[in-house]
CSV table of N, CA and C in Angstrom, one decimal:
chain,number,residue,atom,x,y,z
A,1,UNK,N,-16.9,34.9,-17.6
A,1,UNK,CA,-15.6,35.2,-17.9
A,1,UNK,C,-14.8,34.2,-18.7
A,2,UNK,N,-14.9,33.0,-18.5
A,2,UNK,CA,-14.3,31.9,-19.1
A,2,UNK,C,-14.9,31.9,-20.5
A,3,UNK,N,-16.1,32.1,-20.9
A,3,UNK,CA,-16.6,32.0,-22.3
A,3,UNK,C,-16.1,33.2,-22.9
A,4,UNK,N,-16.0,34.3,-22.2
A,4,UNK,CA,-15.4,35.5,-22.9
A,4,UNK,C,-13.9,35.3,-23.3
A,5,UNK,N,-13.3,34.6,-22.4
A,5,UNK,CA,-11.9,34.5,-22.6
A,5,UNK,C,-11.6,33.4,-23.9
A,6,UNK,N,-12.6,32.3,-23.8
A,6,UNK,CA,-12.6,31.4,-24.8
A,6,UNK,C,-12.9,32.1,-26.2
A,7,UNK,N,-13.9,33.0,-26.3
A,7,UNK,CA,-14.1,33.7,-27.5
A,7,UNK,C,-13.0,34.6,-27.9
A,8,UNK,N,-12.2,35.2,-27.0
A,8,UNK,CA,-11.2,36.1,-27.2
A,8,UNK,C,-10.1,35.2,-27.7
A,9,UNK,N,-9.8,34.1,-27.1
A,9,UNK,CA,-8.8,33.2,-27.5
A,9,UNK,C,-9.0,32.7,-29.0
A,10,UNK,N,-10.2,32.3,-29.3
A,10,UNK,CA,-10.5,31.7,-30.5
A,10,UNK,C,-10.5,32.7,-31.7
A,11,UNK,N,-10.9,34.0,-31.4
A,11,UNK,CA,-11.0,35.0,-32.3
A,11,UNK,C,-9.8,36.0,-32.5
A,12,UNK,N,-8.7,35.8,-31.6
A,12,UNK,CA,-7.6,36.5,-31.7
A,12,UNK,C,-6.3,36.0,-32.3
A,13,UNK,N,-6.3,34.9,-32.8
A,13,UNK,CA,-5.2,34.3,-33.4
A,13,UNK,C,-4.5,33.3,-32.5
A,14,UNK,N,-3.5,32.7,-33.0
A,14,UNK,CA,-2.6,31.7,-32.3
A,14,UNK,C,-1.9,32.2,-30.8
A,15,UNK,N,-1.6,33.5,-31.0
A,15,UNK,CA,-1.0,34.0,-29.8
A,15,UNK,C,-2.0,34.2,-28.6
A,16,UNK,N,-3.0,34.6,-28.9
A,16,UNK,CA,-4.1,34.6,-27.8
A,16,UNK,C,-4.7,33.4,-27.4
A,17,UNK,N,-4.7,32.4,-28.2
A,17,UNK,CA,-4.9,31.1,-27.7
A,17,UNK,C,-3.9,30.4,-26.8
A,18,UNK,N,-2.7,30.6,-27.3
A,18,UNK,CA,-1.6,30.1,-26.4
A,18,UNK,C,-1.8,30.9,-25.0
A,19,UNK,N,-1.9,32.2,-24.9
A,19,UNK,CA,-1.9,32.9,-23.8
A,19,UNK,C,-3.2,32.3,-22.9
A,20,UNK,N,-4.2,32.2,-23.5
A,20,UNK,CA,-5.5,31.5,-22.8
A,20,UNK,C,-5.1,30.3,-22.3
A,21,UNK,N,-4.5,29.4,-23.1
A,21,UNK,CA,-4.2,27.9,-22.7
A,21,UNK,C,-3.3,28.1,-21.4
A,22,UNK,N,-2.2,28.9,-21.5
A,22,UNK,CA,-1.3,29.2,-20.3
A,22,UNK,C,-2.1,29.5,-19.2
A,23,UNK,N,-2.9,30.5,-19.3
A,23,UNK,CA,-3.7,31.0,-18.1
A,23,UNK,C,-4.6,29.9,-17.4
A,24,UNK,N,-5.2,29.0,-18.4
A,24,UNK,CA,-6.0,27.9,-17.9
A,24,UNK,C,-5.0,27.0,-17.1
A,25,UNK,N,-4.0,26.5,-17.7
A,25,UNK,CA,-3.1,25.8,-17.1
A,25,UNK,C,-2.6,26.1,-15.6
A,26,UNK,N,-2.4,27.6,-15.6
A,26,UNK,CA,-2.0,28.2,-14.3
A,26,UNK,C,-3.1,28.2,-13.2
A,27,UNK,N,-4.4,28.2,-13.9
A,27,UNK,CA,-5.5,28.1,-13.0
A,27,UNK,C,-5.8,26.7,-12.7
A,28,UNK,N,-5.5,25.6,-13.3
A,28,UNK,CA,-5.6,24.3,-12.9
A,28,UNK,C,-4.6,23.8,-12.0
A,29,UNK,N,-3.4,24.2,-12.2
A,29,UNK,CA,-2.2,23.7,-11.4
A,29,UNK,C,-2.5,23.5,-9.9
A,30,UNK,N,-2.9,24.8,-9.2
A,30,UNK,CA,-3.2,24.7,-7.7
A,30,UNK,C,-4.2,23.8,-7.4
A,31,UNK,N,-5.2,23.7,-8.1
A,31,UNK,CA,-6.4,22.8,-7.7
A,31,UNK,C,-5.9,21.4,-7.8
A,32,UNK,N,-5.0,20.9,-8.7
A,32,UNK,CA,-4.6,19.6,-8.8
A,32,UNK,C,-3.6,19.4,-7.7
A,33,UNK,N,-2.7,20.4,-7.3
A,33,UNK,CA,-1.8,20.2,-6.2
A,33,UNK,C,-2.7,20.0,-5.0
A,34,UNK,N,-3.5,20.8,-4.9
A,34,UNK,CA,-4.5,20.8,-3.5
A,34,UNK,C,-5.1,19.5,-3.4
A,35,UNK,N,-5.8,18.9,-4.5
A,35,UNK,CA,-6.4,17.5,-4.6
A,35,UNK,C,-5.4,16.5,-4.2
A,36,UNK,N,-4.2,16.7,-4.7
A,36,UNK,CA,-3.1,15.6,-4.3
A,36,UNK,C,-2.7,15.7,-3.0
A,37,UNK,N,-2.8,16.8,-2.4
A,37,UNK,CA,-2.4,16.7,-0.9
A,37,UNK,C,-3.5,16.2,0.0
A,38,UNK,N,-4.7,16.4,-0.5
A,38,UNK,CA,-5.8,15.9,0.1
A,38,UNK,C,-6.0,14.3,0.0
A,39,UNK,N,-5.6,13.9,-1.1
A,39,UNK,CA,-5.6,12.4,-1.4
A,39,UNK,C,-4.5,11.9,-0.5
A,40,UNK,N,-3.3,12.4,-0.4
A,40,UNK,CA,-2.2,11.9,0.4
A,40,UNK,C,-2.6,11.8,1.9
A,41,UNK,N,-3.3,13.0,2.3
A,41,UNK,CA,-3.6,13.0,3.7
A,41,UNK,C,-4.7,11.8,4.0
A,42,UNK,N,-5.7,11.7,3.1
A,42,UNK,CA,-6.7,10.5,3.3
A,42,UNK,C,-5.9,9.2,3.4
A,43,UNK,N,-4.9,9.0,2.5
A,43,UNK,CA,-4.2,7.8,2.3
A,43,UNK,C,-3.5,7.5,3.7
A,44,UNK,N,-2.9,8.5,4.2
A,44,UNK,CA,-2.3,8.4,5.5
A,44,UNK,C,-3.2,8.0,6.7
A,45,UNK,N,-4.4,8.6,6.8
A,45,UNK,CA,-5.4,8.2,7.5
A,45,UNK,C,-5.9,6.8,7.5
A,46,UNK,N,-6.0,6.5,6.2
A,46,UNK,CA,-6.5,5.0,5.9
A,46,UNK,C,-5.4,4.1,6.5
A,47,UNK,N,-4.1,4.4,6.4
A,47,UNK,CA,-3.1,3.5,6.9
A,47,UNK,C,-3.2,3.4,8.3
A,48,UNK,N,-3.4,4.6,9.0
A,48,UNK,CA,-3.6,4.5,10.4
A,48,UNK,C,-4.7,3.7,10.9
A,49,UNK,N,-6.0,4.1,10.2
A,49,UNK,CA,-7.1,3.1,10.5
A,49,UNK,C,-6.8,1.7,10.5
A,50,UNK,N,-6.1,1.3,9.3
A,50,UNK,CA,-6.0,-0.1,9.1
A,50,UNK,C,-5.0,-0.7,10.4
A,51,UNK,N,-4.1,0.2,10.8
A,51,UNK,CA,-3.2,-0.2,11.8
A,51,UNK,C,-4.1,-0.5,13.2
A,52,UNK,N,-5.0,0.5,13.3
A,52,UNK,CA,-5.8,0.4,14.5
A,52,UNK,C,-6.8,-0.9,14.3
A,53,UNK,N,-7.3,-1.1,13.3
A,53,UNK,CA,-8.2,-2.4,13.2
A,53,UNK,C,-7.4,-3.4,13.5
A,54,UNK,N,-6.3,-3.6,13.0
A,54,UNK,CA,-5.2,-4.7,13.1
A,54,UNK,C,-5.1,-4.9,14.6
A,55,UNK,N,-4.8,-3.9,15.3
A,55,UNK,CA,-4.5,-4.0,16.8
A,55,UNK,C,-5.6,-4.2,17.6
A,56,UNK,N,-6.9,-3.8,17.1
A,56,UNK,CA,-8.1,-4.1,17.7
A,56,UNK,C,-8.5,-5.6,17.6
A,57,UNK,N,-8.3,-6.1,16.4
A,57,UNK,CA,-8.5,-7.5,16.2
A,57,UNK,C,-7.7,-8.4,16.9
A,58,UNK,N,-6.2,-8.0,17.0
A,58,UNK,CA,-5.5,-8.8,17.7
A,58,UNK,C,-5.8,-8.8,19.4
A,59,UNK,N,-6.2,-7.7,19.9
A,59,UNK,CA,-6.6,-7.6,21.1
A,59,UNK,C,-8.0,-8.4,21.4
A,60,UNK,N,-8.8,-8.3,20.4
A,60,UNK,CA,-10.1,-9.3,20.7
A,60,UNK,C,-9.6,-10.7,20.7
A,61,UNK,N,-8.9,-10.9,19.9
A,61,UNK,CA,-8.5,-12.5,19.9
A,61,UNK,C,-7.7,-12.9,21.2
A,62,UNK,N,-7.1,-11.9,21.7
A,62,UNK,CA,-6.2,-12.2,23.0
A,62,UNK,C,-7.3,-12.3,24.1
A,63,UNK,N,-8.1,-11.3,24.1
A,63,UNK,CA,-9.2,-11.5,25.1
A,63,UNK,C,-10.1,-12.7,25.0
A,64,UNK,N,-10.4,-13.1,24.0
A,64,UNK,CA,-11.2,-14.2,23.8
A,64,UNK,C,-10.4,-15.4,24.1
A,65,UNK,N,-9.2,-15.6,24.0
A,65,UNK,CA,-8.2,-16.6,24.4
A,65,UNK,C,-8.2,-16.7,26.0
A,66,UNK,N,-8.1,-15.4,26.7
A,66,UNK,CA,-7.8,-15.3,28.0
A,66,UNK,C,-9.1,-15.5,28.8
A,67,UNK,N,-10.2,-15.6,28.3
A,67,UNK,CA,-11.6,-15.5,29.1
A,67,UNK,C,-11.7,-16.9,29.5
A,68,UNK,N,-12.1,-17.0,30.9
A,68,UNK,CA,-12.5,-18.2,31.6
A,68,UNK,C,-14.0,-18.6,30.9
A,69,UNK,N,-14.8,-17.7,30.8
A,69,UNK,CA,-16.1,-17.8,30.2
A,69,UNK,C,-15.9,-17.7,28.6
A,70,UNK,N,-16.6,-18.6,28.0
A,70,UNK,CA,-16.4,-18.7,26.5
A,70,UNK,C,-17.4,-17.5,26.1
A,71,UNK,N,-16.7,-16.5,25.4
A,71,UNK,CA,-17.4,-15.6,24.8
A,71,UNK,C,-17.1,-15.7,23.3
A,72,UNK,N,-18.1,-15.4,22.4
A,72,UNK,CA,-17.9,-15.7,21.0
A,72,UNK,C,-17.6,-14.2,20.3
A,73,UNK,N,-16.4,-13.9,20.3
A,73,UNK,CA,-15.9,-12.8,19.7
A,73,UNK,C,-15.5,-12.9,18.3
A,74,UNK,N,-15.7,-14.1,17.8
A,74,UNK,CA,-15.3,-14.4,16.3
A,74,UNK,C,-16.2,-13.5,15.4
A,75,UNK,N,-17.4,-13.3,15.6
A,75,UNK,CA,-18.1,-12.5,14.7
A,75,UNK,C,-17.5,-11.0,14.5
A,76,UNK,N,-17.0,-10.5,15.8
A,76,UNK,CA,-16.6,-9.1,15.8
A,76,UNK,C,-15.3,-9.1,15.1
A,77,UNK,N,-14.4,-10.1,15.4
A,77,UNK,CA,-13.2,-10.2,14.6
A,77,UNK,C,-13.3,-10.2,13.1
A,78,UNK,N,-14.3,-11.1,12.8
A,78,UNK,CA,-14.6,-11.2,11.4
A,78,UNK,C,-15.0,-9.8,10.7
A,79,UNK,N,-15.9,-9.1,11.5
A,79,UNK,CA,-16.4,-7.7,11.0
A,79,UNK,C,-15.2,-6.8,11.0
A,80,UNK,N,-14.2,-6.9,12.0
A,80,UNK,CA,-13.1,-6.0,11.9
A,80,UNK,C,-12.4,-6.2,10.7
A,81,UNK,N,-12.0,-7.5,10.5
A,81,UNK,CA,-11.2,-7.9,9.3
A,81,UNK,C,-11.9,-7.5,8.0
A,82,UNK,N,-13.3,-7.6,7.9
A,82,UNK,CA,-13.9,-7.3,6.7
A,82,UNK,C,-13.8,-5.5,6.6
A,83,UNK,N,-13.9,-4.8,7.7
A,83,UNK,CA,-13.6,-3.5,7.6
A,83,UNK,C,-12.1,-3.1,7.1
A,84,UNK,N,-11.2,-3.9,7.7
A,84,UNK,CA,-9.9,-3.7,7.2
A,84,UNK,C,-9.8,-4.0,5.8
A,85,UNK,N,-10.3,-5.0,5.3
A,85,UNK,CA,-10.3,-5.3,3.7
A,85,UNK,C,-10.9,-4.1,3.0
A,86,UNK,N,-12.0,-3.6,3.6
A,86,UNK,CA,-12.5,-2.5,2.7
A,86,UNK,C,-11.6,-1.3,2.7
A,87,UNK,N,-11.1,-1.0,4.0
A,87,UNK,CA,-10.0,0.1,4.2
A,87,UNK,C,-8.9,0.0,3.1
A,88,UNK,N,-8.5,-1.3,3.1
A,88,UNK,CA,-7.3,-1.6,2.1
A,88,UNK,C,-7.7,-1.4,0.6
A,89,UNK,N,-9.0,-1.6,0.2
A,89,UNK,CA,-9.6,-1.4,-1.0
A,89,UNK,C,-9.6,0.0,-1.3
A,90,UNK,N,-10.2,0.8,-0.4
A,90,UNK,CA,-10.2,2.3,-0.6
A,90,UNK,C,-8.8,2.9,-0.7
A,91,UNK,N,-8.0,2.3,0.1
A,91,UNK,CA,-6.6,2.8,0.0
A,91,UNK,C,-6.1,2.7,-1.3
A,92,UNK,N,-6.3,1.4,-1.9
A,92,UNK,CA,-5.7,1.1,-3.3
A,92,UNK,C,-6.3,2.1,-4.4
A,93,UNK,N,-7.5,2.4,-4.2
A,93,UNK,CA,-8.2,3.2,-5.0
A,93,UNK,C,-7.7,4.6,-4.9
A,94,UNK,N,-7.5,5.1,-3.7
A,94,UNK,CA,-6.7,6.6,-3.5
A,94,UNK,C,-5.5,6.6,-4.3
A,95,UNK,N,-4.7,5.5,-3.9
A,95,UNK,CA,-3.2,5.3,-4.5
A,95,UNK,C,-3.4,5.5,-5.9
A,96,UNK,N,-4.3,4.9,-6.5
A,96,UNK,CA,-4.4,4.9,-8.1
A,96,UNK,C,-4.7,6.4,-8.5
A,97,UNK,N,-5.7,6.9,-7.8
A,97,UNK,CA,-6.1,8.3,-7.9
A,97,UNK,C,-5.0,9.2,-7.8
A,98,UNK,N,-4.2,9.0,-6.7
A,98,UNK,CA,-3.1,9.9,-6.5
A,98,UNK,C,-2.1,9.8,-7.6
A,99,UNK,N,-1.8,8.6,-8.1
A,99,UNK,CA,-1.0,8.4,-9.2
A,99,UNK,C,-1.3,9.2,-10.5
A,100,UNK,N,-2.6,9.0,-10.7
A,100,UNK,CA,-3.1,9.8,-11.8
A,100,UNK,C,-3.2,11.2,-11.7
A,101,UNK,N,-3.3,11.7,-10.5
A,101,UNK,CA,-3.1,13.2,-10.1
A,101,UNK,C,-1.8,13.7,-10.4
A,102,UNK,N,-0.7,12.7,-9.9
A,102,UNK,CA,0.7,13.1,-10.2
A,102,UNK,C,1.0,13.1,-11.7
A,103,UNK,N,0.6,12.2,-12.5
A,103,UNK,CA,0.7,12.2,-13.8
A,103,UNK,C,0.2,13.6,-14.5
A,104,UNK,N,-1.0,14.0,-14.0
A,104,UNK,CA,-1.7,15.2,-14.6
A,104,UNK,C,-0.9,16.2,-14.2
A,105,UNK,N,-0.5,16.5,-13.0
A,105,UNK,CA,0.4,17.7,-12.5
A,105,UNK,C,1.5,17.6,-13.4
A,106,UNK,N,2.3,16.6,-13.6
A,106,UNK,CA,3.3,16.6,-14.4
A,106,UNK,C,3.2,16.9,-15.9
A,107,UNK,N,2.1,16.4,-16.5
A,107,UNK,CA,1.6,16.9,-17.7
A,107,UNK,C,1.5,18.4,-17.9
A,108,UNK,N,0.7,19.0,-16.9
A,108,UNK,CA,0.4,20.2,-16.8
A,108,UNK,C,1.6,21.1,-16.7
A,109,UNK,N,2.6,20.6,-16.0
A,109,UNK,CA,3.9,21.5,-15.8
A,109,UNK,C,4.6,21.4,-17.0
A,110,UNK,N,4.6,20.2,-17.7
A,110,UNK,CA,5.4,20.1,-19.1
A,110,UNK,C,4.8,21.0,-20.2
A,111,UNK,N,3.4,21.0,-20.1
A,111,UNK,CA,2.8,21.6,-21.1
A,111,UNK,C,2.9,23.1,-20.9
A,112,UNK,N,3.0,23.6,-19.6
A,112,UNK,CA,3.2,25.1,-19.4
A,112,UNK,C,4.7,25.4,-19.8
A,113,UNK,N,5.7,24.5,-19.6
A,113,UNK,CA,6.9,24.9,-20.0
A,113,UNK,C,7.0,25.0,-21.5
A,114,UNK,N,6.3,24.1,-22.2
A,114,UNK,CA,6.4,24.0,-23.7
A,114,UNK,C,5.7,25.3,-24.2
A,115,UNK,N,4.5,25.6,-23.7
A,115,UNK,CA,3.9,26.8,-24.2
A,115,UNK,C,4.5,28.1,-24.0
A,116,UNK,N,5.2,28.1,-22.7
A,116,UNK,CA,6.0,29.3,-22.4
A,116,UNK,C,7.2,29.4,-23.3
A,117,UNK,N,7.8,28.3,-23.7
A,117,UNK,CA,8.9,28.5,-24.6
A,117,UNK,C,8.3,28.8,-25.9
A,118,UNK,N,7.1,28.4,-26.5
A,118,UNK,CA,6.6,28.7,-27.7
A,118,UNK,C,6.3,30.2,-27.8
A,119,UNK,N,5.7,30.7,-26.6
A,119,UNK,CA,5.4,32.1,-26.6
A,119,UNK,C,6.6,33.1,-26.6
A,120,UNK,N,7.7,32.6,-25.9
A,120,UNK,CA,9.1,33.4,-25.7
A,120,UNK,C,9.6,33.3,-27.2
A,121,UNK,N,9.6,32.3,-27.9
A,121,UNK,CA,10.1,32.1,-29.0
A,121,UNK,C,9.4,33.0,-30.1
A,122,UNK,N,8.1,32.9,-29.9
A,122,UNK,CA,7.3,33.8,-30.9
A,122,UNK,C,7.6,35.2,-30.7
A,123,UNK,N,7.8,35.6,-29.3
A,123,UNK,CA,7.9,37.0,-29.0
A,123,UNK,C,9.3,37.5,-29.5
A,124,UNK,N,10.3,36.6,-29.6
A,124,UNK,CA,11.6,37.1,-30.0
A,124,UNK,C,11.8,37.1,-31.5
A,125,UNK,N,10.9,36.3,-32.2
A,125,UNK,CA,10.8,36.3,-33.6
A,125,UNK,C,10.3,37.7,-34.2
A,126,UNK,N,9.3,38.2,-33.3
A,126,UNK,CA,8.7,39.4,-33.9
A,126,UNK,C,9.4,40.6,-33.6
A,127,UNK,N,10.5,40.6,-33.0
A,127,UNK,CA,11.3,41.8,-32.7
A,127,UNK,C,12.3,42.0,-33.7
C-alpha cells in the first residue's frame, strides 16, 4: 500500500504529493507521541530506581557503621554506586532522545500546518 501510494503521489502531480505527505505525517504523529510517552515513563522509572539505590547505599553504610562485628560492605556500596552511575547515564541518554522526539513532533506538527495551508490555498485558487 505504501509503494502504491508513493507511485500515485509521484505520478499524479503536486496536489497528490502534498496529500500523500499529509497522510504520512498524520500516520507518523501517533507513533512519535506514543514513543515520547514511553520514554517519559522510562525516565520516571529511572529516577525512582536511582532514589532506591541511593537509599539502599545509605542504609548499607549505616548498617556497616552500627555493626559490632566488622562487615566489609564497601564492595556492595561501590557496586550500588556504580549501578546508580549507569542509571544516571541511561537517564541522560533517554532525556536526549526525548528532546529529539519533542523536536520531531514539533516539526511534524509545523509541517502539517504548512501543508494544510498550502492545500487549502491551492483549493481556493482553483475555485
